[in-house]
Short mmCIF file of C-alpha atoms in Angstrom, two decimals:
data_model
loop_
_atom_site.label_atom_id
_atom_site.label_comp_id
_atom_site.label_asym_id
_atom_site.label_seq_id
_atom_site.Cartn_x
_atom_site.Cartn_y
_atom_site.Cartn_z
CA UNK A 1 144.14 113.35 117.07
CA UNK A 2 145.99 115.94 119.29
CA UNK A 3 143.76 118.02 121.60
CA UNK A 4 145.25 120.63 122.98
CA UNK A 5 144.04 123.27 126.30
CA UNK A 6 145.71 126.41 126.83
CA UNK A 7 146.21 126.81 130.15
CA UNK A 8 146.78 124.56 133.30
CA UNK A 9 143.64 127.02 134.50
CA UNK A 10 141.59 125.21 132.33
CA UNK A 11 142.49 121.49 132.98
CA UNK A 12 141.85 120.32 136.56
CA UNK A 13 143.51 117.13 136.44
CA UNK A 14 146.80 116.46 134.35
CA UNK A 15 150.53 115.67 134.91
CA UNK A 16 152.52 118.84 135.23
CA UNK A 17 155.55 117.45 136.24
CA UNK A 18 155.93 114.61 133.81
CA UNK A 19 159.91 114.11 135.12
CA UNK A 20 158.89 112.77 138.05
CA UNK A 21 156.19 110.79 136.56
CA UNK A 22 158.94 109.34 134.08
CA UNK A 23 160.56 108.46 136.73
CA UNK A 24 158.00 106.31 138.80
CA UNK A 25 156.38 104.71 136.01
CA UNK A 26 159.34 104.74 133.24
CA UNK A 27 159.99 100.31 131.99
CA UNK A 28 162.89 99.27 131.13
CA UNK A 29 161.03 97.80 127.71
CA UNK A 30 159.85 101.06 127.03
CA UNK A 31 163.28 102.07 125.40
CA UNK A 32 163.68 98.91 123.30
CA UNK A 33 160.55 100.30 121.14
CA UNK A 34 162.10 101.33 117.91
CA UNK A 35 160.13 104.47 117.65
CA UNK A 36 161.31 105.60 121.17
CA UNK A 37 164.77 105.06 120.01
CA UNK A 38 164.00 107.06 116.91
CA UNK A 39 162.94 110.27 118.27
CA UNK A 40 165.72 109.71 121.33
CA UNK A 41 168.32 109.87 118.48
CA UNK A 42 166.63 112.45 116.68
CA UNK A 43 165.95 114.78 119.68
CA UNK A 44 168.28 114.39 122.14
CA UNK A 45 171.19 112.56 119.68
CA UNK A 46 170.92 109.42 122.31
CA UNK A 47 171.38 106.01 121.63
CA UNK A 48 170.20 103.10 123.29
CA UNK A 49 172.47 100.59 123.80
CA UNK A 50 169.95 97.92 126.04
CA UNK A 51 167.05 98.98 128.11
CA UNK A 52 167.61 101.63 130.28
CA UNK A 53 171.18 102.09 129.21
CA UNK A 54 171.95 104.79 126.69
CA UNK A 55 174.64 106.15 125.15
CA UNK A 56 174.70 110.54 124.42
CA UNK A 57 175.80 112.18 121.70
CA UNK A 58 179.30 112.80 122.82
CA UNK A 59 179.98 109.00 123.30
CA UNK A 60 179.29 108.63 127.33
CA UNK A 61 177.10 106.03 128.94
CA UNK A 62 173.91 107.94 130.26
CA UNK A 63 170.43 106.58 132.34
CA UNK A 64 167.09 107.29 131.09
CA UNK A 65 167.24 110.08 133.88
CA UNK A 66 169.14 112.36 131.92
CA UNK A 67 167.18 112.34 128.59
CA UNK A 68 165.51 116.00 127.89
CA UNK A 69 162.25 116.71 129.48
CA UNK A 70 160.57 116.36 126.14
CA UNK A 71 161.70 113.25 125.09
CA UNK A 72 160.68 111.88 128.92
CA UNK A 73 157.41 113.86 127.83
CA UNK A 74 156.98 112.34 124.67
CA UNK A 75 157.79 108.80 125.92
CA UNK A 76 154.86 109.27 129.15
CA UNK A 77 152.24 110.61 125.95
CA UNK A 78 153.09 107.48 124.05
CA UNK A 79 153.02 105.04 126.63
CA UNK A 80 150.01 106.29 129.01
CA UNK A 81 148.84 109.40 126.59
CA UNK A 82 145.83 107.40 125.87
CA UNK A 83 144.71 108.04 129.52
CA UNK A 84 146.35 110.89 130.96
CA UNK A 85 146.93 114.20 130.45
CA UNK A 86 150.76 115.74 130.31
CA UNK A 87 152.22 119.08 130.38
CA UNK A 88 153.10 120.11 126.82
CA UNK A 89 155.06 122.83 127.32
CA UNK A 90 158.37 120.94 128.42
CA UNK A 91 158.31 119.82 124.69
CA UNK A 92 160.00 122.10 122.06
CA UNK A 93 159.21 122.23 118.52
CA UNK A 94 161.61 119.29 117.61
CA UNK A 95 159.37 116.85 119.27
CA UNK A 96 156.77 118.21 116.91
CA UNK A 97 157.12 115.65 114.24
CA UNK A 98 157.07 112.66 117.00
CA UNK A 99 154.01 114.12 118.99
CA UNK A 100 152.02 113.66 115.83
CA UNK A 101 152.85 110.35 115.01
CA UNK A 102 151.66 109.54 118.29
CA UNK A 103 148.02 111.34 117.38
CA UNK A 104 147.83 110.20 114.43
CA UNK A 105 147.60 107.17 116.06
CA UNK A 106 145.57 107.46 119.04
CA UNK A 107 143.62 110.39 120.65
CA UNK A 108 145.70 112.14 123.20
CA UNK A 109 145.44 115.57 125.27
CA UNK A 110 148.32 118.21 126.11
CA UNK A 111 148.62 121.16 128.26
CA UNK A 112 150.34 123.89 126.67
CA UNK A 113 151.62 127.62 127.96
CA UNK A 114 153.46 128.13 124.74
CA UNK A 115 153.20 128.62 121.02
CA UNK A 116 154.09 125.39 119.77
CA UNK A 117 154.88 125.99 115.60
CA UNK A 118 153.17 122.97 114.40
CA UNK A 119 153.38 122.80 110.23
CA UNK A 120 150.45 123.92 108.40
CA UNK A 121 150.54 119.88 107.62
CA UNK A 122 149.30 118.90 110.59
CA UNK A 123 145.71 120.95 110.62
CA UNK A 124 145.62 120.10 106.49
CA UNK A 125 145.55 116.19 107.78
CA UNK A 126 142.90 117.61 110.42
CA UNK A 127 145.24 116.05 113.65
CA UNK A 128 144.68 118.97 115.89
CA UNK A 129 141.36 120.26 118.17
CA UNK A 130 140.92 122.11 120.83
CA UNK A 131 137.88 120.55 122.93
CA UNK A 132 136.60 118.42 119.54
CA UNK A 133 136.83 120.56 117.24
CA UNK A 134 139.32 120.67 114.41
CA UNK A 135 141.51 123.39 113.82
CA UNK A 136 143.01 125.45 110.40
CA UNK A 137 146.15 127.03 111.08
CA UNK A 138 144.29 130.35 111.79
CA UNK A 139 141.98 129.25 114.28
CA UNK A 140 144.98 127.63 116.31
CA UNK A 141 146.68 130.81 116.20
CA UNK A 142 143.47 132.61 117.06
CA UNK A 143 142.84 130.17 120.23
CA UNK A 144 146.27 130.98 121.07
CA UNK A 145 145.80 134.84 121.11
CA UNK A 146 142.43 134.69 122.90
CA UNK A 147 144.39 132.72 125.63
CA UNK A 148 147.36 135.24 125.90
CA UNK A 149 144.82 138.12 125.66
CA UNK A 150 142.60 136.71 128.28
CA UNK A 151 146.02 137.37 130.67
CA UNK A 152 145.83 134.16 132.00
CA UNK A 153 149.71 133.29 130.89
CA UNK A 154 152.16 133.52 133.00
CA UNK A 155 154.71 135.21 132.35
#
């Protein structure tokens, strides 16, 4: 299941920068995982050739440095998501689809400043919560609001 909290104000202790913490705890082995190199293709158009060497979408030999923040973001939740908190918001809506495979799977916790559009799917299959409790498509929209309203967003 995916639990989400609005707000870095209202989560003391999570991974904000999850770049940096790619970087320092980033395995090579982590790339040969076929769903990694599923969502890398899918998201960022990235091919893996062997380990940490990948191939982009135009052709050119690329590192694992210069993947998009939300596939780095999506790779940290799937590896260490279990027992750490990341930054959601660095992840746009086409990492949707991979995010919830990962909850599906295990229990994991995100951070997010933005309206991510999860399908109505998602809360049918009863994969999303905000601090244990399961949410419909309205009251994720309504948490949302009462965040923004609160004027605790930035801007």
């Amino acid at each position: 299941m995916l639990n989400i909290i609005f707000g870095r104000e209202n989560c003391q202790d999570f991974v904000l920068d999850t770049r940096i913490y790619f970087r320092r705890n980033k395995k090579p082995g982590w790339f040969e995982d076929s769903f990694v190199k599923k969502f890398l293709k899918e998201i960022d158009g990235s091919t893996v050739l062997f380990e940490e060497a990948l191939k982009d979408y135009k052709g050119r030999g690329i590192s694992t440095e210069m993947i998009s923040t939300g596939c780095k973001t999506l790779c940290c939740i799937y590896y260490h998501g279990n027992d750490t908190v990341f930054y959601g918001s660095g992840m746009g809506d086409n990492c949707i689809p991979f995010l919830m495979e990962i909850a599906a799977r295990n229990d994991i916790t995100i951070v997010l400043e933005h309206y991510m559009d999860f399908p109505g799917e998602y809360f049918e299959k009863k994969l999303v919560s905000i601090n244990g409790t399961v949410l419909t498509q309205d009251t994720y929209d309504d948490a949302y609001s009462g965040w923004c309203a609160s004027g605790e967003e930035e801007i």
